[in-house]
Amino acid sequence: MNKIKLSNGVEMPQMGYGVYQVSPDECERCVMDAISVGYRMIDTAQAYQNEEAVGCAWKKSGVNRDELFLVSKVWISNYGEGQTMKSIDESLRKLQTDHIDLMLLHQPFCDRYGAYRDLEKAYKAGKLRAIGVSNFFPDHLVDLASNMEIAPMVNQVETHVFNQQHEARKFMDEFGTHIMAWAPLAEGLNGLFTNPTLTQIGEKHGKTAAQVALRWLLQSDVIIIPKTVHKERMQENLNLFDFELDAEDMKAIATLDTAHSLFFDHHDGKIAKQFMEWRGLVKPAE
């Protein structure tokens, strides 16, 4: 498994298993399956409401804690100095661990400055091995990183062959922030699984379009967390290290970039209003 070294020297697997939209009832089984086939990074979040299932799964897996890299995210209802720290402690309890390897702010809304200051405090206290953000556009990232003691080590954003984030990465590189992809397979939108370019490249290497799309991300130094509830797909998604895309392949895939989200724009006022409605999705830690 390839590893990415963060700005503080911590190494994280470049590929992990994501549990977005995996129900709490199914999550424990899925995470145990993922660990059994070789995944060593698990990405969850307070808003997914399955941190507890992730904690139970890794404890039952028999794998030592120091072999796993656990990622979670603070939801906006828990933003604010003091409140964010309480929510981190709650996430630690649910994940059944004394530290989280990477903790992110989930969205660039509400009191992200107070929340990030708590991430810094928890990092210095040893509760978090690395800290970062998620869904931060360049202006969000530049503003936060320029006004905090510790620049975000990771920014998890929508990244796939149709939204390659070239411009945003210039600003991440400036602050030593690594890019981490959510929806690395675009959730199958835009016909990714049958895309002619990806399919033709896959035929050349004996791989599927999905494997080509994921391999492109790996060769582009992107951290990825593909999600599936099927064990055979977990294995298929992990089977990316026995081939390499050549320069011609990479050039062809570069032409697929639309530089636009397939989901939503965090600068859209309507989207911001929706997040204000959703902020109570997770009850603040007591």
mmCIF file of N, CA, C and O in Angstrom, residues 190-276:
data_model
loop_
_atom_site.group_PDB
_atom_site.id
_atom_site.type_symbol
_atom_site.label_atom_id
_atom_site.label_comp_id
_atom_site.label_asym_id
_atom_site.label_seq_id
_atom_site.Cartn_x
_atom_site.Cartn_y
_atom_site.Cartn_z
ATOM 1 N N ASN A 190 -22.251 10.590 -14.651
ATOM 2 C CA ASN A 190 -21.598 10.954 -15.910
ATOM 3 C C ASN A 190 -21.134 9.724 -16.694
ATOM 4 O O ASN A 190 -20.236 9.814 -17.532
ATOM 5 N N GLY A 191 -21.740 8.573 -16.367
ATOM 6 C CA GLY A 191 -21.404 7.350 -17.094
ATOM 7 C C GLY A 191 -19.976 6.882 -16.879
ATOM 8 O O GLY A 191 -19.361 6.302 -17.785
ATOM 9 N N LEU A 192 -19.435 7.103 -15.664
ATOM 10 C CA LEU A 192 -18.040 6.766 -15.417
ATOM 11 C C LEU A 192 -17.725 5.310 -15.715
ATOM 12 O O LEU A 192 -16.700 4.999 -16.334
ATOM 13 N N PHE A 193 -18.603 4.400 -15.304
ATOM 14 C CA PHE A 193 -18.292 2.970 -15.427
ATOM 15 C C PHE A 193 -18.301 2.465 -16.869
ATOM 16 O O PHE A 193 -17.784 1.386 -17.147
ATOM 17 N N THR A 194 -18.882 3.256 -17.763
ATOM 18 C CA THR A 194 -18.917 2.857 -19.179
ATOM 19 C C THR A 194 -18.255 3.894 -20.077
ATOM 20 O O THR A 194 -18.403 3.835 -21.295
ATOM 21 N N ASN A 195 -17.539 4.827 -19.470
ATOM 22 C CA ASN A 195 -16.903 5.886 -20.249
ATOM 23 C C ASN A 195 -15.952 5.279 -21.290
ATOM 24 O O ASN A 195 -15.086 4.460 -20.929
ATOM 25 N N PRO A 196 -16.076 5.652 -22.562
ATOM 26 C CA PRO A 196 -15.251 5.049 -23.617
ATOM 27 C C PRO A 196 -13.748 5.198 -23.392
ATOM 28 O O PRO A 196 -12.988 4.253 -23.617
ATOM 29 N N THR A 197 -13.322 6.371 -22.923
ATOM 30 C CA THR A 197 -11.889 6.583 -22.691
ATOM 31 C C THR A 197 -11.371 5.655 -21.604
ATOM 32 O O THR A 197 -10.340 4.982 -21.764
ATOM 33 N N LEU A 198 -12.088 5.601 -20.480
ATOM 34 C CA LEU A 198 -11.669 4.744 -19.370
ATOM 35 C C LEU A 198 -11.757 3.273 -19.743
ATOM 36 O O LEU A 198 -10.888 2.463 -19.376
ATOM 37 N N THR A 199 -12.802 2.914 -20.490
ATOM 38 C CA THR A 199 -12.984 1.524 -20.901
ATOM 39 C C THR A 199 -11.865 1.063 -21.828
ATOM 40 O O THR A 199 -11.318 -0.045 -21.677
ATOM 41 N N GLN A 200 -11.514 1.902 -22.791
ATOM 42 C CA GLN A 200 -10.450 1.544 -23.736
ATOM 43 C C GLN A 200 -9.106 1.397 -23.031
ATOM 44 O O GLN A 200 -8.336 0.473 -23.315
ATOM 45 N N ILE A 201 -8.827 2.300 -22.113
ATOM 46 C CA ILE A 201 -7.579 2.193 -21.346
ATOM 47 C C ILE A 201 -7.616 0.923 -20.494
ATOM 48 O O ILE A 201 -6.610 0.212 -20.377
ATOM 49 N N GLY A 202 -8.781 0.623 -19.914
ATOM 50 C CA GLY A 202 -8.920 -0.576 -19.107
ATOM 51 C C GLY A 202 -8.674 -1.847 -19.904
ATOM 52 O O GLY A 202 -8.025 -2.791 -19.424
ATOM 53 N N GLU A 203 -9.164 -1.883 -21.130
ATOM 54 C CA GLU A 203 -8.958 -3.060 -21.987
ATOM 55 C C GLU A 203 -7.472 -3.283 -22.245
ATOM 56 O O GLU A 203 -7.000 -4.418 -22.300
ATOM 57 N N LYS A 204 -6.736 -2.201 -22.382
ATOM 58 C CA LYS A 204 -5.290 -2.298 -22.624
ATOM 59 C C LYS A 204 -4.560 -2.930 -21.448
ATOM 60 O O LYS A 204 -3.590 -3.674 -21.622
ATOM 61 N N HIS A 205 -5.063 -2.651 -20.229
ATOM 62 C CA HIS A 205 -4.390 -3.138 -19.018
ATOM 63 C C HIS A 205 -5.095 -4.322 -18.370
ATOM 64 O O HIS A 205 -4.621 -4.829 -17.340
ATOM 65 N N GLY A 206 -6.222 -4.756 -18.941
ATOM 66 C CA GLY A 206 -6.981 -5.836 -18.328
ATOM 67 C C GLY A 206 -7.676 -5.415 -17.055
ATOM 68 O O GLY A 206 -7.789 -6.197 -16.098
ATOM 69 N N LYS A 207 -8.149 -4.161 -17.030
ATOM 70 C CA LYS A 207 -8.789 -3.599 -15.844
ATOM 71 C C LYS A 207 -10.132 -2.988 -16.217
ATOM 72 O O LYS A 207 -10.419 -2.738 -17.392
ATOM 73 N N THR A 208 -10.957 -2.718 -15.207
ATOM 74 C CA THR A 208 -12.244 -2.075 -15.429
ATOM 75 C C THR A 208 -12.071 -0.566 -15.524
ATOM 76 O O THR A 208 -11.030 -0.007 -15.132
ATOM 77 N N ALA A 209 -13.100 0.113 -16.006
ATOM 78 C CA ALA A 209 -13.076 1.579 -16.058
ATOM 79 C C ALA A 209 -12.903 2.158 -14.657
ATOM 80 O O ALA A 209 -12.187 3.159 -14.465
ATOM 81 N N ALA A 210 -13.561 1.548 -13.669
ATOM 82 C CA ALA A 210 -13.449 2.032 -12.293
ATOM 83 C C ALA A 210 -12.012 1.910 -11.788
ATOM 84 O O ALA A 210 -11.497 2.831 -11.136
ATOM 85 N N GLN A 211 -11.363 0.793 -12.071
ATOM 86 C CA GLN A 211 -9.981 0.616 -11.628
ATOM 87 C C GLN A 211 -9.053 1.627 -12.296
ATOM 88 O O GLN A 211 -8.130 2.139 -11.664
ATOM 89 N N VAL A 212 -9.309 1.922 -13.561
ATOM 90 C CA VAL A 212 -8.511 2.928 -14.262
ATOM 91 C C VAL A 212 -8.703 4.301 -13.615
ATOM 92 O O VAL A 212 -7.735 5.048 -13.394
ATOM 93 N N ALA A 213 -9.964 4.650 -13.290
ATOM 94 C CA ALA A 213 -10.257 5.947 -12.670
ATOM 95 C C ALA A 213 -9.568 6.081 -11.316
ATOM 96 O O ALA A 213 -9.044 7.154 -10.977
ATOM 97 N N LEU A 214 -9.555 4.999 -10.543
ATOM 98 C CA LEU A 214 -8.901 5.026 -9.237
ATOM 99 C C LEU A 214 -7.382 5.063 -9.380
ATOM 100 O O LEU A 214 -6.697 5.766 -8.638
ATOM 101 N N ARG A 215 -6.872 4.307 -10.337
ATOM 102 C CA ARG A 215 -5.419 4.303 -10.563
ATOM 103 C C ARG A 215 -4.934 5.686 -10.988
ATOM 104 O O ARG A 215 -3.860 6.137 -10.578
ATOM 105 N N TRP A 216 -5.735 6.369 -11.802
ATOM 106 C CA TRP A 216 -5.381 7.727 -12.216
ATOM 107 C C TRP A 216 -5.230 8.635 -10.995
ATOM 108 O O TRP A 216 -4.289 9.446 -10.915
ATOM 109 N N LEU A 217 -6.138 8.510 -10.040
ATOM 110 C CA LEU A 217 -6.060 9.317 -8.825
ATOM 111 C C LEU A 217 -4.786 8.994 -8.038
ATOM 112 O O LEU A 217 -4.102 9.899 -7.557
ATOM 113 N N LEU A 218 -4.474 7.700 -7.893
ATOM 114 C CA LEU A 218 -3.274 7.320 -7.162
ATOM 115 C C LEU A 218 -2.027 7.906 -7.815
ATOM 116 O O LEU A 218 -1.143 8.443 -7.140
ATOM 117 N N GLN A 219 -1.948 7.809 -9.136
ATOM 118 C CA GLN A 219 -0.773 8.333 -9.842
ATOM 119 C C GLN A 219 -0.736 9.859 -9.848
ATOM 120 O O GLN A 219 0.297 10.457 -10.128
ATOM 121 N N SER A 220 -1.867 10.475 -9.497
ATOM 122 C CA SER A 220 -1.935 11.931 -9.376
ATOM 123 C C SER A 220 -1.706 12.379 -7.937
ATOM 124 O O SER A 220 -1.968 13.534 -7.578
ATOM 125 N N ASP A 221 -1.255 11.442 -7.077
ATOM 126 C CA ASP A 221 -0.937 11.719 -5.667
ATOM 127 C C ASP A 221 -2.153 12.161 -4.862
ATOM 128 O O ASP A 221 -2.052 12.974 -3.939
ATOM 129 N N VAL A 222 -3.314 11.609 -5.203
ATOM 130 C CA VAL A 222 -4.548 11.886 -4.477
ATOM 131 C C VAL A 222 -4.830 10.735 -3.508
ATOM 132 O O VAL A 222 -4.684 9.562 -3.873
ATOM 133 N N ILE A 223 -5.224 11.061 -2.291
ATOM 134 C CA ILE A 223 -5.644 10.059 -1.304
ATOM 135 C C ILE A 223 -7.096 9.699 -1.616
ATOM 136 O O ILE A 223 -7.921 10.588 -1.831
ATOM 137 N N ILE A 224 -7.431 8.406 -1.640
ATOM 138 C CA ILE A 224 -8.768 7.990 -2.063
ATOM 139 C C ILE A 224 -9.432 7.068 -1.050
ATOM 140 O O ILE A 224 -8.774 6.314 -0.347
ATOM 141 N N ILE A 225 -10.774 7.130 -1.016
ATOM 142 C CA ILE A 225 -11.555 6.296 -0.092
ATOM 143 C C ILE A 225 -12.806 5.753 -0.801
ATOM 144 O O ILE A 225 -13.930 6.108 -0.436
ATOM 145 N N PRO A 226 -12.647 4.903 -1.813
ATOM 146 C CA PRO A 226 -13.829 4.371 -2.506
ATOM 147 C C PRO A 226 -14.719 3.583 -1.549
ATOM 148 O O PRO A 226 -14.233 2.898 -0.655
ATOM 149 N N LYS A 227 -16.028 3.683 -1.795
ATOM 150 C CA LYS A 227 -17.002 3.031 -0.913
ATOM 151 C C LYS A 227 -17.834 2.023 -1.695
ATOM 152 O O LYS A 227 -18.260 2.284 -2.824
ATOM 153 N N THR A 228 -18.013 0.868 -1.095
ATOM 154 C CA THR A 228 -18.926 -0.144 -1.603
ATOM 155 C C THR A 228 -19.330 -1.012 -0.422
ATOM 156 O O THR A 228 -18.586 -1.104 0.564
ATOM 157 N N VAL A 229 -20.487 -1.626 -0.483
ATOM 158 C CA VAL A 229 -20.911 -2.526 0.595
ATOM 159 C C VAL A 229 -20.678 -3.983 0.214
ATOM 160 O O VAL A 229 -21.006 -4.886 0.980
ATOM 161 N N HIS A 230 -20.090 -4.213 -0.963
ATOM 162 C CA HIS A 230 -19.865 -5.575 -1.451
ATOM 163 C C HIS A 230 -18.391 -5.946 -1.317
ATOM 164 O O HIS A 230 -17.511 -5.258 -1.834
ATOM 165 N N LYS A 231 -18.124 -7.056 -0.649
ATOM 166 C CA LYS A 231 -16.753 -7.462 -0.364
ATOM 167 C C LYS A 231 -15.945 -7.665 -1.639
ATOM 168 O O LYS A 231 -14.766 -7.287 -1.713
ATOM 169 N N GLU A 232 -16.580 -8.244 -2.677
ATOM 170 C CA GLU A 232 -15.844 -8.483 -3.917
ATOM 171 C C GLU A 232 -15.451 -7.174 -4.592
ATOM 172 O O GLU A 232 -14.386 -7.063 -5.222
ATOM 173 N N ARG A 233 -16.292 -6.134 -4.448
ATOM 174 C CA ARG A 233 -15.951 -4.825 -5.001
ATOM 175 C C ARG A 233 -14.833 -4.174 -4.194
ATOM 176 O O ARG A 233 -13.987 -3.463 -4.740
ATOM 177 N N MET A 234 -14.852 -4.383 -2.878
ATOM 178 C CA MET A 234 -13.770 -3.862 -2.051
ATOM 179 C C MET A 234 -12.435 -4.402 -2.545
ATOM 180 O O MET A 234 -11.453 -3.671 -2.675
ATOM 181 N N GLN A 235 -12.399 -5.702 -2.828
ATOM 182 C CA GLN A 235 -11.180 -6.332 -3.312
ATOM 183 C C GLN A 235 -10.797 -5.798 -4.687
ATOM 184 O O GLN A 235 -9.629 -5.510 -4.958
ATOM 185 N N GLU A 236 -11.808 -5.630 -5.548
ATOM 186 C CA GLU A 236 -11.557 -5.120 -6.894
ATOM 187 C C GLU A 236 -10.991 -3.706 -6.845
ATOM 188 O O GLU A 236 -10.041 -3.374 -7.560
ATOM 189 N N ASN A 237 -11.568 -2.875 -5.975
ATOM 190 C CA ASN A 237 -11.091 -1.496 -5.846
ATOM 191 C C ASN A 237 -9.661 -1.444 -5.307
ATOM 192 O O ASN A 237 -8.910 -0.510 -5.608
ATOM 193 N N LEU A 238 -9.295 -2.446 -4.527
ATOM 194 C CA LEU A 238 -7.960 -2.485 -3.934
ATOM 195 C C LEU A 238 -6.914 -3.026 -4.910
ATOM 196 O O LEU A 238 -5.715 -2.822 -4.719
ATOM 197 N N ASN A 239 -7.385 -3.666 -5.968
ATOM 198 C CA ASN A 239 -6.493 -4.332 -6.919
ATOM 199 C C ASN A 239 -5.982 -3.342 -7.968
ATOM 200 O O ASN A 239 -6.308 -3.428 -9.154
ATOM 201 N N LEU A 240 -5.180 -2.386 -7.505
ATOM 202 C CA LEU A 240 -4.725 -1.286 -8.357
ATOM 203 C C LEU A 240 -3.213 -1.205 -8.482
ATOM 204 O O LEU A 240 -2.701 -0.303 -9.166
ATOM 205 N N PHE A 241 -2.506 -2.114 -7.840
ATOM 206 C CA PHE A 241 -1.067 -1.945 -7.708
ATOM 207 C C PHE A 241 -0.252 -2.888 -8.588
ATOM 208 O O PHE A 241 0.960 -2.987 -8.429
ATOM 209 N N ASP A 242 -0.938 -3.562 -9.526
ATOM 210 C CA ASP A 242 -0.230 -4.457 -10.435
ATOM 211 C C ASP A 242 -0.207 -3.914 -11.867
ATOM 212 O O ASP A 242 0.095 -4.640 -12.808
ATOM 213 N N PHE A 243 -0.551 -2.632 -12.022
ATOM 214 C CA PHE A 243 -0.453 -2.009 -13.340
ATOM 215 C C PHE A 243 -0.194 -0.515 -13.163
ATOM 216 O O PHE A 243 -0.368 0.041 -12.080
ATOM 217 N N GLU A 244 0.243 0.114 -14.248
ATOM 218 C CA GLU A 244 0.539 1.543 -14.202
ATOM 219 C C GLU A 244 0.081 2.198 -15.493
ATOM 220 O O GLU A 244 0.302 1.666 -16.592
ATOM 221 N N LEU A 245 -0.582 3.332 -15.357
ATOM 222 C CA LEU A 245 -1.014 4.095 -16.523
ATOM 223 C C LEU A 245 0.203 4.787 -17.128
ATOM 224 O O LEU A 245 1.024 5.352 -16.402
ATOM 225 N N ASP A 246 0.310 4.753 -18.458
ATOM 226 C CA ASP A 246 1.430 5.422 -19.096
ATOM 227 C C ASP A 246 1.071 6.873 -19.402
ATOM 228 O O ASP A 246 -0.052 7.326 -19.146
ATOM 229 N N ALA A 247 2.028 7.606 -19.946
ATOM 230 C CA ALA A 247 1.829 9.038 -20.208
ATOM 231 C C ALA A 247 0.661 9.279 -21.149
ATOM 232 O O ALA A 247 -0.104 10.242 -20.979
ATOM 233 N N GLU A 248 0.493 8.397 -22.116
ATOM 234 C CA GLU A 248 -0.621 8.530 -23.059
ATOM 235 C C GLU A 248 -1.958 8.348 -22.359
ATOM 236 O O GLU A 248 -2.909 9.090 -22.613
ATOM 237 N N ASP A 249 -2.031 7.373 -21.451
ATOM 238 C CA ASP A 249 -3.250 7.147 -20.663
ATOM 239 C C ASP A 249 -3.579 8.380 -19.819
ATOM 240 O O ASP A 249 -4.732 8.844 -19.783
ATOM 241 N N MET A 250 -2.592 8.900 -19.132
ATOM 242 C CA MET A 250 -2.795 10.038 -18.247
ATOM 243 C C MET A 250 -3.265 11.257 -19.042
ATOM 244 O O MET A 250 -4.150 12.001 -18.595
ATOM 245 N N LYS A 251 -2.690 11.442 -20.225
ATOM 246 C CA LYS A 251 -3.066 12.563 -21.081
ATOM 247 C C LYS A 251 -4.506 12.430 -21.547
ATOM 248 O O LYS A 251 -5.266 13.412 -21.579
ATOM 249 N N ALA A 252 -4.919 11.218 -21.889
ATOM 250 C CA ALA A 252 -6.292 10.986 -22.347
ATOM 251 C C ALA A 252 -7.290 11.250 -21.224
ATOM 252 O O ALA A 252 -8.348 11.871 -21.440
ATOM 253 N N ILE A 253 -6.962 10.813 -20.021
ATOM 254 C CA ILE A 253 -7.866 11.013 -18.883
ATOM 255 C C ILE A 253 -7.948 12.487 -18.519
ATOM 256 O O ILE A 253 -9.004 12.979 -18.088
ATOM 257 N N ALA A 254 -6.865 13.224 -18.721
ATOM 258 C CA ALA A 254 -6.870 14.665 -18.438
ATOM 259 C C ALA A 254 -7.936 15.393 -19.245
ATOM 260 O O ALA A 254 -8.481 16.407 -18.803
ATOM 261 N N THR A 255 -8.263 14.877 -20.419
ATOM 262 C CA THR A 255 -9.271 15.534 -21.271
ATOM 263 C C THR A 255 -10.687 15.370 -20.734
ATOM 264 O O THR A 255 -11.613 16.033 -21.226
ATOM 265 N N LEU A 256 -10.888 14.485 -19.756
ATOM 266 C CA LEU A 256 -12.227 14.253 -19.202
ATOM 267 C C LEU A 256 -12.636 15.318 -18.189
ATOM 268 O O LEU A 256 -13.801 15.407 -17.800
ATOM 269 N N ASP A 257 -11.679 16.132 -17.768
ATOM 270 C CA ASP A 257 -11.941 17.126 -16.716
ATOM 271 C C ASP A 257 -12.911 18.212 -17.189
ATOM 272 O O ASP A 257 -12.698 18.838 -18.222
ATOM 273 N N THR A 258 -13.976 18.419 -16.406
ATOM 274 C CA THR A 258 -14.909 19.512 -16.682
ATOM 275 C C THR A 258 -14.672 20.691 -15.732
ATOM 276 O O THR A 258 -15.220 21.771 -15.940
ATOM 277 N N ALA A 259 -13.880 20.433 -14.673
ATOM 278 C CA ALA A 259 -13.571 21.452 -13.653
ATOM 279 C C ALA A 259 -14.824 21.956 -12.944
ATOM 280 O O ALA A 259 -14.841 23.075 -12.430
ATOM 281 N N HIS A 260 -15.853 21.113 -12.902
ATOM 282 C CA HIS A 260 -17.100 21.473 -12.216
ATOM 283 C C HIS A 260 -17.579 20.308 -11.356
ATOM 284 O O HIS A 260 -17.354 19.143 -11.690
ATOM 285 N N SER A 261 -18.268 20.643 -10.270
ATOM 286 C CA SER A 261 -18.833 19.627 -9.386
ATOM 287 C C SER A 261 -19.981 18.893 -10.069
ATOM 288 O O SER A 261 -20.755 19.485 -10.827
ATOM 289 N N LEU A 262 -20.100 17.622 -9.773
ATOM 290 C CA LEU A 262 -21.264 16.855 -10.213
ATOM 291 C C LEU A 262 -22.328 16.819 -9.123
ATOM 292 O O LEU A 262 -23.383 16.212 -9.304
ATOM 293 N N PHE A 263 -22.057 17.483 -7.994
ATOM 294 C CA PHE A 263 -22.950 17.382 -6.846
ATOM 295 C C PHE A 263 -23.477 18.745 -6.407
ATOM 296 O O PHE A 263 -24.644 19.041 -6.575
ATOM 297 N N PHE A 264 -22.627 19.610 -5.826
ATOM 298 C CA PHE A 264 -23.098 20.923 -5.391
ATOM 299 C C PHE A 264 -21.927 21.867 -5.207
ATOM 300 O O PHE A 264 -20.777 21.453 -5.086
ATOM 301 N N ASP A 265 -22.237 23.145 -5.192
ATOM 302 C CA ASP A 265 -21.246 24.208 -5.077
ATOM 303 C C ASP A 265 -21.378 24.867 -3.707
ATOM 304 O O ASP A 265 -22.435 25.426 -3.376
ATOM 305 N N HIS A 266 -20.327 24.812 -2.917
ATOM 306 C CA HIS A 266 -20.374 25.390 -1.567
ATOM 307 C C HIS A 266 -20.445 26.909 -1.573
ATOM 308 O O HIS A 266 -20.613 27.526 -0.518
ATOM 309 N N HIS A 267 -20.315 27.526 -2.725
ATOM 310 C CA HIS A 267 -20.480 28.976 -2.819
ATOM 311 C C HIS A 267 -21.903 29.363 -3.215
ATOM 312 O O HIS A 267 -22.222 30.547 -3.288
ATOM 313 N N ASP A 268 -22.747 28.396 -3.464
ATOM 314 C CA ASP A 268 -24.135 28.637 -3.860
ATOM 315 C C ASP A 268 -24.956 28.970 -2.611
ATOM 316 O O ASP A 268 -24.972 28.193 -1.644
ATOM 317 N N GLY A 269 -25.640 30.108 -2.622
ATOM 318 C CA GLY A 269 -26.429 30.517 -1.456
ATOM 319 C C GLY A 269 -27.494 29.508 -1.068
ATOM 320 O O GLY A 269 -27.763 29.299 0.121
ATOM 321 N N LYS A 270 -28.121 28.872 -2.054
ATOM 322 C CA LYS A 270 -29.141 27.861 -1.758
ATOM 323 C C LYS A 270 -28.534 26.662 -1.030
ATOM 324 O O LYS A 270 -29.148 26.101 -0.122
ATOM 325 N N ILE A 271 -27.329 26.279 -1.447
ATOM 326 C CA ILE A 271 -26.648 25.168 -0.786
ATOM 327 C C ILE A 271 -26.289 25.544 0.647
ATOM 328 O O ILE A 271 -26.460 24.757 1.578
ATOM 329 N N ALA A 272 -25.815 26.780 0.832
ATOM 330 C CA ALA A 272 -25.481 27.240 2.184
ATOM 331 C C ALA A 272 -26.713 27.202 3.087
ATOM 332 O O ALA A 272 -26.632 26.801 4.252
ATOM 333 N N LYS A 273 -27.857 27.604 2.555
ATOM 334 C CA LYS A 273 -29.091 27.567 3.339
ATOM 335 C C LYS A 273 -29.458 26.136 3.713
ATOM 336 O O LYS A 273 -29.938 25.875 4.822
ATOM 337 N N GLN A 274 -29.228 25.201 2.794
ATOM 338 C CA GLN A 274 -29.510 23.795 3.107
ATOM 339 C C GLN A 274 -28.648 23.310 4.259
ATOM 340 O O GLN A 274 -29.129 22.604 5.154
ATOM 341 N N PHE A 275 -27.371 23.705 4.257
ATOM 342 C CA PHE A 275 -26.502 23.282 5.350
ATOM 343 C C PHE A 275 -26.934 23.897 6.675
ATOM 344 O O PHE A 275 -26.791 23.271 7.733
ATOM 345 N N MET A 276 -27.483 25.087 6.645
ATOM 346 C CA MET A 276 -28.001 25.678 7.876
ATOM 347 C C MET A 276 -29.187 24.861 8.404
ATOM 348 O O MET A 276 -29.373 24.704 9.608
#
